Structures are given as C-alpha cells and as structure tokens.
PDB file of C-alpha atoms in Angstrom:
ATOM      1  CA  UNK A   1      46.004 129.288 110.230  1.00 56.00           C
ATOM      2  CA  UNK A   2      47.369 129.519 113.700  1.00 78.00           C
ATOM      3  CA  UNK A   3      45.038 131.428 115.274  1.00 93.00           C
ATOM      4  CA  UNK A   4      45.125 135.167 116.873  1.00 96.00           C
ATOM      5  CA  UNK A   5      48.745 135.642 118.534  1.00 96.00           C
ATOM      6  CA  UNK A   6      49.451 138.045 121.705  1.00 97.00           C
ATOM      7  CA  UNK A   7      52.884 138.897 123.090  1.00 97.00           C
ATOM      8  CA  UNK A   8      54.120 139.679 125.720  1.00 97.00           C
ATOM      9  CA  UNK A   9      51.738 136.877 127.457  1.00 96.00           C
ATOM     10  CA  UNK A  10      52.502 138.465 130.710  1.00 97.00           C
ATOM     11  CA  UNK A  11      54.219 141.633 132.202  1.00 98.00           C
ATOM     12  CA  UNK A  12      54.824 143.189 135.182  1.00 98.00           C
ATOM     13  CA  UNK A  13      55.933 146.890 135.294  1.00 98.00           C
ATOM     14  CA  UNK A  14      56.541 149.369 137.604  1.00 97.00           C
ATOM     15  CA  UNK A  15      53.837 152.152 138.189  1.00 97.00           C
ATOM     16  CA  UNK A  16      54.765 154.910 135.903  1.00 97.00           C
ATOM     17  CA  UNK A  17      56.202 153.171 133.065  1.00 98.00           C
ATOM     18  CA  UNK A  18      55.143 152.163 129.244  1.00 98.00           C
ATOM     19  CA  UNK A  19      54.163 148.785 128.071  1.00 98.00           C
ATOM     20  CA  UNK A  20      53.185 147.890 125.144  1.00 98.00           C
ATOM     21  CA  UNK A  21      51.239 144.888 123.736  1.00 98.00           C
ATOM     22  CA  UNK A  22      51.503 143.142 120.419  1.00 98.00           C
ATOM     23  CA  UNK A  23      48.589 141.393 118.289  1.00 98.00           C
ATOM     24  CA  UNK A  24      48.714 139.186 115.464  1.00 97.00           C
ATOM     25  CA  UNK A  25      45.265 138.425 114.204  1.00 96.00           C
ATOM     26  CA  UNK A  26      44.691 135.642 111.854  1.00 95.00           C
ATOM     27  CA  UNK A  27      45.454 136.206 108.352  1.00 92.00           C
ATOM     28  CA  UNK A  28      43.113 138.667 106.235  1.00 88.00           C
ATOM     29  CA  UNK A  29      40.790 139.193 108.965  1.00 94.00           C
ATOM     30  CA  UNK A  30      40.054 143.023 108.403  1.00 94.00           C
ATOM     31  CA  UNK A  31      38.599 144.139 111.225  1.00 95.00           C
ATOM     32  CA  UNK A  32      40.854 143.743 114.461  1.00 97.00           C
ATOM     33  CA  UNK A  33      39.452 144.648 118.304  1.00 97.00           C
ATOM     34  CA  UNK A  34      41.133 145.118 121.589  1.00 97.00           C
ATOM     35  CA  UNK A  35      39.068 144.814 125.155  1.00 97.00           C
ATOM     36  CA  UNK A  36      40.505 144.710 128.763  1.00 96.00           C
ATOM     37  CA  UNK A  37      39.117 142.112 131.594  1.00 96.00           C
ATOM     38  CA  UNK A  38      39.704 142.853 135.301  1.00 95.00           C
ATOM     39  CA  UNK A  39      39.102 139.963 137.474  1.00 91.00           C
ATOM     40  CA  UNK A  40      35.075 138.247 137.961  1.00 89.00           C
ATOM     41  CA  UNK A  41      34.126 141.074 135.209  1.00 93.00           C
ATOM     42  CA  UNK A  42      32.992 140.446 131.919  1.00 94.00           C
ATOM     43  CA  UNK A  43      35.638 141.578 128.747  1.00 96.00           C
ATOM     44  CA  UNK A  44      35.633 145.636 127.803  1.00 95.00           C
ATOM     45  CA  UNK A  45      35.553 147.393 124.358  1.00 96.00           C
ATOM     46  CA  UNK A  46      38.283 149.747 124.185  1.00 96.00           C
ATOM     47  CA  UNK A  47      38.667 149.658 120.383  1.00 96.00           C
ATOM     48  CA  UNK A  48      38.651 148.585 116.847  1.00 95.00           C
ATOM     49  CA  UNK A  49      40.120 149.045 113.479  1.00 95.00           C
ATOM     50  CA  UNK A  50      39.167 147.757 110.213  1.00 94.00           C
ATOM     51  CA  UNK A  51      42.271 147.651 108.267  1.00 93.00           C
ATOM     52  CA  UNK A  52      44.261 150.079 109.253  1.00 92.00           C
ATOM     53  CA  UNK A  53      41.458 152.717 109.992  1.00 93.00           C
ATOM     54  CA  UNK A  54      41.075 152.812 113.956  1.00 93.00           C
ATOM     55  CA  UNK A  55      36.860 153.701 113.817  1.00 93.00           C
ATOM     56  CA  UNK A  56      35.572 153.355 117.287  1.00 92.00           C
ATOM     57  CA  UNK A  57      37.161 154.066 120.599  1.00 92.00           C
ATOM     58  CA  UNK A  58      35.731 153.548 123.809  1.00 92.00           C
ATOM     59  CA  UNK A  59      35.041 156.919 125.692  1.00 85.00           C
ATOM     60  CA  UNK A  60      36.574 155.143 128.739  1.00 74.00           C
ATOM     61  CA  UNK A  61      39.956 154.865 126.904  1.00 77.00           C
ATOM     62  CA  UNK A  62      41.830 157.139 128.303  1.00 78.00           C
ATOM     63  CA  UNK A  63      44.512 159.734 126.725  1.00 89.00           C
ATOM     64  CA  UNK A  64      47.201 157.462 128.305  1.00 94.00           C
ATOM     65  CA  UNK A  65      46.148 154.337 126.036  1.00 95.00           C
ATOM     66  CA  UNK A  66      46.785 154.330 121.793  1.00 94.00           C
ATOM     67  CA  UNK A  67      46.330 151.868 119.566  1.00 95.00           C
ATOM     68  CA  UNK A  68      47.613 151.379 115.860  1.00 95.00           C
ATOM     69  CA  UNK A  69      47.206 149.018 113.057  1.00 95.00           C
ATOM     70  CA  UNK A  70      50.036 150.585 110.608  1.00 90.00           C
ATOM     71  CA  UNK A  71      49.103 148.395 107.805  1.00 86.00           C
ATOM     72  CA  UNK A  72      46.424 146.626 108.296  1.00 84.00           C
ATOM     73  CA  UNK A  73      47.773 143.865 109.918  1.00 89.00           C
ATOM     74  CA  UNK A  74      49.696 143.439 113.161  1.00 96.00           C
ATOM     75  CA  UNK A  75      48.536 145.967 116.036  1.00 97.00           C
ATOM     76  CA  UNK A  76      49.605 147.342 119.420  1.00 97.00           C
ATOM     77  CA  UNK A  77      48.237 148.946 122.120  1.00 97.00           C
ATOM     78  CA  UNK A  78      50.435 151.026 124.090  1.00 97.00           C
ATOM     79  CA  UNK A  79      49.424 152.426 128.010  1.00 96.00           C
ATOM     80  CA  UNK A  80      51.800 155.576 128.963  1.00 96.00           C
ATOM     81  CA  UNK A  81      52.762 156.050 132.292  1.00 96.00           C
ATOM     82  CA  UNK A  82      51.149 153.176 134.127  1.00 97.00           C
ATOM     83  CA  UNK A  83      48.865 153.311 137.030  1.00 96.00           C
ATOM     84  CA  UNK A  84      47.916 150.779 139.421  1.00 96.00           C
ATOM     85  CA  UNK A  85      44.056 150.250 138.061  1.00 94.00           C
ATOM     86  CA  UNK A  86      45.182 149.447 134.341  1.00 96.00           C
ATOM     87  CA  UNK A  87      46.296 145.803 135.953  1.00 97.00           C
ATOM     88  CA  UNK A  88      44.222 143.494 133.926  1.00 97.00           C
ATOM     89  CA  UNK A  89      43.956 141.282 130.858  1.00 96.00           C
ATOM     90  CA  UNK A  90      44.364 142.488 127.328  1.00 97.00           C
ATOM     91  CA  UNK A  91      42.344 140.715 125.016  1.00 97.00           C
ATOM     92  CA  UNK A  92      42.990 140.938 121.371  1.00 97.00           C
ATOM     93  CA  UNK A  93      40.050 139.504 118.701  1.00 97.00           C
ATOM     94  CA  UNK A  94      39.858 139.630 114.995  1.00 97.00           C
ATOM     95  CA  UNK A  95      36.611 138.714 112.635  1.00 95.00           C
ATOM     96  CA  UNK A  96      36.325 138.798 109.298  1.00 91.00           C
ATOM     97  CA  UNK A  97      32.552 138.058 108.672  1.00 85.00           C
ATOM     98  CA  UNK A  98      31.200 139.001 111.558  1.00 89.00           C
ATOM     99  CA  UNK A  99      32.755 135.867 113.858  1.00 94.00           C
ATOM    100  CA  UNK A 100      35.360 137.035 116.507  1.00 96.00           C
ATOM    101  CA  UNK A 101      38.232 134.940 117.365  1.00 96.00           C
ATOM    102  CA  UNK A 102      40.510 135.897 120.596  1.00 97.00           C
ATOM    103  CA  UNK A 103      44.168 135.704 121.308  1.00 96.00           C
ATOM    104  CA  UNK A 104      45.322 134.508 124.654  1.00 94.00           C
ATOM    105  CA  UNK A 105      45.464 137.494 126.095  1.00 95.00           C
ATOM    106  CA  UNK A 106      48.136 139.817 127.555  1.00 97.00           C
ATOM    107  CA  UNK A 107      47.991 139.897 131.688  1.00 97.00           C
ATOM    108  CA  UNK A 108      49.305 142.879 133.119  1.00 98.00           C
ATOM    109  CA  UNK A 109      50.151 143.496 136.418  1.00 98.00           C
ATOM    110  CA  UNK A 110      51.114 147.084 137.639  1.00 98.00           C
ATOM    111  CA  UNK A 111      53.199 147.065 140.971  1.00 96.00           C
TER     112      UNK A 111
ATOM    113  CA  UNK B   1      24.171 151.198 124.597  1.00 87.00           C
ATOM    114  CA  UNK B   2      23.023 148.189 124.538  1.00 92.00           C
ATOM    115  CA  UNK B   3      22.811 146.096 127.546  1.00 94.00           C
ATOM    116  CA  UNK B   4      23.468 142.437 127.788  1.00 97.00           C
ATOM    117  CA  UNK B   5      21.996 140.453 130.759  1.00 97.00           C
ATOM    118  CA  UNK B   6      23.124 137.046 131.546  1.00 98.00           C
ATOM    119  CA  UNK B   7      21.330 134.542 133.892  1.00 97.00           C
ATOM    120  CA  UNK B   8      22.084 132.939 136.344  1.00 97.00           C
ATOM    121  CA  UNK B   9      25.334 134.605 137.477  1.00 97.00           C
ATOM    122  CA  UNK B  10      26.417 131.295 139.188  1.00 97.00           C
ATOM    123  CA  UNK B  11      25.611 127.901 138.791  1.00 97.00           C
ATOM    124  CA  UNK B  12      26.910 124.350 140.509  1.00 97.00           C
ATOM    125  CA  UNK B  13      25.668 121.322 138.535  1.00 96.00           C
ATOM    126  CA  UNK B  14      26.355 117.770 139.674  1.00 97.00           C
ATOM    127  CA  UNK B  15      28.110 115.699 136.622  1.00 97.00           C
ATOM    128  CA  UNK B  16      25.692 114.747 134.411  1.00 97.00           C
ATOM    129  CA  UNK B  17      23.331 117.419 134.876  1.00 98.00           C
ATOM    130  CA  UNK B  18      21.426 119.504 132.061  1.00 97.00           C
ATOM    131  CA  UNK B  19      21.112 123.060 132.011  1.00 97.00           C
ATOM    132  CA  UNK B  20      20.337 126.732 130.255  1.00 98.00           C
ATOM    133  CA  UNK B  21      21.745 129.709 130.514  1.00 98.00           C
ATOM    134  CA  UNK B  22      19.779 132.817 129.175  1.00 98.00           C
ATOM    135  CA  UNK B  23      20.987 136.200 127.592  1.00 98.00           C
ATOM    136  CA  UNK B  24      18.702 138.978 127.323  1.00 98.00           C
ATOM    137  CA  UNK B  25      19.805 142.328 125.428  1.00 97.00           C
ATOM    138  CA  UNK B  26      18.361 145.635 125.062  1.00 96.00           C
ATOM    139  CA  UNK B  27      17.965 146.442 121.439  1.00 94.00           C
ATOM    140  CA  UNK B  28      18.213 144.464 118.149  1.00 93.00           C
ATOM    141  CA  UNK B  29      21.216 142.990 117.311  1.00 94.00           C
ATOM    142  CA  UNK B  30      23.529 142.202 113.698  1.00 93.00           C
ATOM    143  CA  UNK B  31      25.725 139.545 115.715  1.00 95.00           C
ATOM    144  CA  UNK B  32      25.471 137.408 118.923  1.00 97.00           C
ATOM    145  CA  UNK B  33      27.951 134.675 120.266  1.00 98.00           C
ATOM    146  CA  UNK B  34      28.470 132.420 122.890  1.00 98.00           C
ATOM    147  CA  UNK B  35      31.702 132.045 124.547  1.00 98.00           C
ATOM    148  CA  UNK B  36      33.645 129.856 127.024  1.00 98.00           C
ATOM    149  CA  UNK B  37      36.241 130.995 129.564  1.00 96.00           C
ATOM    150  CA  UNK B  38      38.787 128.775 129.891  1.00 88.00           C
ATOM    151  CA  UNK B  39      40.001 128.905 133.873  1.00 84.00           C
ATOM    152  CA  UNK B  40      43.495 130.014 131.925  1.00 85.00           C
ATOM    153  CA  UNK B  41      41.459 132.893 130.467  1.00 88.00           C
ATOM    154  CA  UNK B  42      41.309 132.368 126.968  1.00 89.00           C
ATOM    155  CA  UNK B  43      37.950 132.713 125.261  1.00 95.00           C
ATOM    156  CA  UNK B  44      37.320 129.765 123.165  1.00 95.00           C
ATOM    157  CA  UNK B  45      33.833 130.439 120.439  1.00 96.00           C
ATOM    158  CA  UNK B  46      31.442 128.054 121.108  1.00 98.00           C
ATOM    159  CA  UNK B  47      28.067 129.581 119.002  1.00 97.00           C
ATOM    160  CA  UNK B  48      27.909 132.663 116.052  1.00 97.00           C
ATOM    161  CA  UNK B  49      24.243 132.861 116.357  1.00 97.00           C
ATOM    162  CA  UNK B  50      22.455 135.843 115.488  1.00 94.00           C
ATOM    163  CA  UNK B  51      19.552 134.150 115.032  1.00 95.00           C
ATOM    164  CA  UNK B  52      18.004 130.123 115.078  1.00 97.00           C
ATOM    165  CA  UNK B  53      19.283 127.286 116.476  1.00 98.00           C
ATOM    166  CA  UNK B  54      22.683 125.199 116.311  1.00 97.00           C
ATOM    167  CA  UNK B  55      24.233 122.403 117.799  1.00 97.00           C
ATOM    168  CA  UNK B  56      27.678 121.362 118.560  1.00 97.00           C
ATOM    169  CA  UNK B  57      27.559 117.383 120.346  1.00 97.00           C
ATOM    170  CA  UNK B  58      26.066 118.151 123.964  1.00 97.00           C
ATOM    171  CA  UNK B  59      25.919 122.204 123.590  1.00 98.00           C
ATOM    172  CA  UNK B  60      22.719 123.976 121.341  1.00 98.00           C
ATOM    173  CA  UNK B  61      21.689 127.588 120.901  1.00 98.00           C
ATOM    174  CA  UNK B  62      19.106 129.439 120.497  1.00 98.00           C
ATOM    175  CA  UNK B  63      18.561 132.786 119.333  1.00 97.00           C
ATOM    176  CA  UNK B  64      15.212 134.531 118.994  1.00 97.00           C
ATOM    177  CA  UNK B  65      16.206 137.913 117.782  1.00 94.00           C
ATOM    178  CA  UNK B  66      12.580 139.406 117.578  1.00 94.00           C
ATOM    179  CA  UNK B  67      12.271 139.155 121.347  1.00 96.00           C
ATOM    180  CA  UNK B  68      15.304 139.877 122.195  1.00 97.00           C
ATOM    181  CA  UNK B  69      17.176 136.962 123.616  1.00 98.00           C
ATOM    182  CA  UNK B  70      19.174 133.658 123.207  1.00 98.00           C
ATOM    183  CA  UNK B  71      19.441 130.311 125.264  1.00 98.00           C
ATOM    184  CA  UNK B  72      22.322 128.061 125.773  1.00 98.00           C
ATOM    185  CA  UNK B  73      22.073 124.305 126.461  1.00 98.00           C
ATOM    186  CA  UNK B  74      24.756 121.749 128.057  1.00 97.00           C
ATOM    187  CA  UNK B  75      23.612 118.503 128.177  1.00 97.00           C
ATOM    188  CA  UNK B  76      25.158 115.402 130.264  1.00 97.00           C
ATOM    189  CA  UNK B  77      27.050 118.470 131.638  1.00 97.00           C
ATOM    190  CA  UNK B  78      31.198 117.194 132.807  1.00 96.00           C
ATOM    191  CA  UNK B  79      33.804 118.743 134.934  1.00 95.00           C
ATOM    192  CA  UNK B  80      35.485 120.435 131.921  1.00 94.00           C
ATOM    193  CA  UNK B  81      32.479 122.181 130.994  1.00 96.00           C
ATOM    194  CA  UNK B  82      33.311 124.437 133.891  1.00 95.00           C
ATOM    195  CA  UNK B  83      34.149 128.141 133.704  1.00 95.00           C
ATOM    196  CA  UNK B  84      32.571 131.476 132.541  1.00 97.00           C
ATOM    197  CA  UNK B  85      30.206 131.544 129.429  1.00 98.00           C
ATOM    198  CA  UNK B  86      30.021 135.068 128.302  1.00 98.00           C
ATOM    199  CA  UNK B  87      27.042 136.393 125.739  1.00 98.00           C
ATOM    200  CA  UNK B  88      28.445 139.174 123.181  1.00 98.00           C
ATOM    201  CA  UNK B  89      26.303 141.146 120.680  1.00 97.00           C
ATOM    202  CA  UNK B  90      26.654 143.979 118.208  1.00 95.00           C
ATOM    203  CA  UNK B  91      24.194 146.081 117.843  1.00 91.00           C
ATOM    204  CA  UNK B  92      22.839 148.300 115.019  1.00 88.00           C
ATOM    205  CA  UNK B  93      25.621 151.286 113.490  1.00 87.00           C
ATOM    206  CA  UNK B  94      28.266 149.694 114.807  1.00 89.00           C
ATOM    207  CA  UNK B  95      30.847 146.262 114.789  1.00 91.00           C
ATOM    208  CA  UNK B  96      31.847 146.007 118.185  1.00 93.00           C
ATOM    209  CA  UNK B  97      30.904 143.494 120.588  1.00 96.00           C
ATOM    210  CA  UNK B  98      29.227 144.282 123.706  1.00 96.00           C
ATOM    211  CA  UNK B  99      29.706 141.011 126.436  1.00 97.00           C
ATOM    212  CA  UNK B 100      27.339 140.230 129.172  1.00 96.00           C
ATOM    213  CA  UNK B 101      28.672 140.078 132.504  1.00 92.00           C
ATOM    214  CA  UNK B 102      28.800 135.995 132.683  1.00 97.00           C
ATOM    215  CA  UNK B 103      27.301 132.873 134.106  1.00 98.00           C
ATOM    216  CA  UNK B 104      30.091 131.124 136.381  1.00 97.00           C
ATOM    217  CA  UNK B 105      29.226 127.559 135.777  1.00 96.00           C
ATOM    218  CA  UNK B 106      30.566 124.980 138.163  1.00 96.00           C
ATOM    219  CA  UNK B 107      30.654 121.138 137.287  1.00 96.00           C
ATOM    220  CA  UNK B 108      30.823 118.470 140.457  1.00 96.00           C
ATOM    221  CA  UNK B 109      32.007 115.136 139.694  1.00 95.00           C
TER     222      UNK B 109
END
C-alpha cells in the first residue's frame, strides 16, 4: 500500500493557462475527494466521486475547474485558464470506510 | 452547512507541557477526525473518532457526539508536535468532510 499519490507536486504557470493535477488514491478505496488550501486557512471541499460517479460539487467550484475519475480509479482535476486567486494547495484524499487518507498535495502557484 | 469551530486558534506550549484542543460542530455528525499539519503541508490522520475515546502513546480523543463536540489531548507535549491540527466531520446526507479552521500549536524547547 503506498499511500495516496499526487503529481505534479508543484507548478508554476502563467496566468491564463491550463494545469492539470493527477491523483492516485490507495488501492480500492471507492470514494475519492479533492479540496484546495490557501495559506493560514483550513482545507476546502471542492468535490468527490465514488467510483467513477462525481456526486457532490462544491457550489464555489467554478465553471473553470472539472474533475474526472474515468474508471474508478486514478483522477484529475483540471483549472482552465488560470487566474491569480486559484494559487493554492490541491489536496487529494481517498476513504474507503469512512477514514480519509491525503496525498501530499499539489502547490500551485499562478504568476 | 455544518460549521466546525476549533479552539484555541493559537497556542505556544513550553516542552513538556499538556494540553486540549476542542472542536465544536453544528449538527450531528456520521464521521469526525483529527488531523496534523505537517509544516511541509501534508495531513497526516491522527484520530477516526465519531464517537468515544482513543489513544495513540501521548495523544487521546474524545468524542461526545450527543453534545456536539470532541477533545484532543497531547501529553508531555515536544517540539515535533508542532503545526496545525485540523477537526473534519461529515454530516448527515452526505460523505464529504467539512474541516475546522485549525489550532496552530507551537512547541518551545
């Protein structure tokens, strides 16, 4: 078991452009969650899948961010056309009994 | 939504020290759990507790669902205890984690 895996650990874009993150969540977890931290602030939903069904989004997502978990297992969160305020940390978590277990998180920072 | 309340927002102990840090929340809850922030960020589980009492070596929890709250213990508190401990909870309807906005604990030697 090696734990939930993030990639890219860090990246700095240019406002304007796409990123996208990557999560690996540890094997057969079903349900799979993404939040954002900004600095001295506490983690925030965005949104979660179980399996491959994406069933809550955060109303503050939004239409620039989308999120997909093709098959159930990997996911990635994409951000379109970047602006200055999405800088922050991407958290990734995955549970399978209730318990969530984090990545290391994805640090953006938007020049 | 619910809302998640964490005292204090900051603390400095000296090395050694004991303390608790409190979590109130809004509504009744499926799932609660403690959390440490690593100063690189990463949030490393330190309690599922959604309701009783556990204990890990010099950390304990305490959850009393039916009034709406849970307690965190660090005994013989050290330097690497330092960092942000963040209270999450799901409430009813739903499986997503709501977190508290944080105690900053700070550890002297």
């Amino acid at each position: 078991d090696t734990g939930v895996s993030q990639d890219p650990r860090h990246k700095i874009t240019k406002r304007g452009q796409n990123v996208t993150f990557r999560c690996d969540p540890i094997s057969e977890h079903n349900r799979l969650y993404w939040y954002r931290q900004t600095l001295g602030q506490g983690p925030e939903f965005l949104t979660y899948f179980q399996n491959e069904a994406q069933l809550e989004k955060s109303r503050l997502l939004s239409d620039r961010f989308s999120a997909e978990r093709p098959k159930g297992s990997f996911s990635t969160l994409e951000i379109q056309r970047t602006e200055q305020g999405d800088s922050a940390m991407y958290l990734c978590a995955s549970s399978l009994y209730g318990e969530l277990f984090f990545g290391e998180g994805s640090r953006l920072t938007v020049l | 939504g619910i809302q998640v309340e964490q005292s204090p927002p900051d603390l400095i102990l000296q090395e050694g020290a004991n303390s608790t840090l409190r979590c109130n929340f809004s509504d009744s809850v499926n799932n609660l759990q403690w959390f440490h922030q690593n100063p690189w960020g990463q949030l490393i589980n330190l309690f599922y507790i959604p309701s009783g009492t556990k204990q890990n070596g010099r950390l304990s929890a305490t959850t009393v669902a039916t009034e709406r709250y849970s307690l965190l213990y660090i005994s013989s508190s050290q330097t690497t205890d330092s960092g942000v401990y963040f209270c999450a909870v799901v409430g009813s309807g739903t499986y997503k984690y709501i977190f508290g906005t944080g105690t900053r604990l700070k550890v002297l030697a």
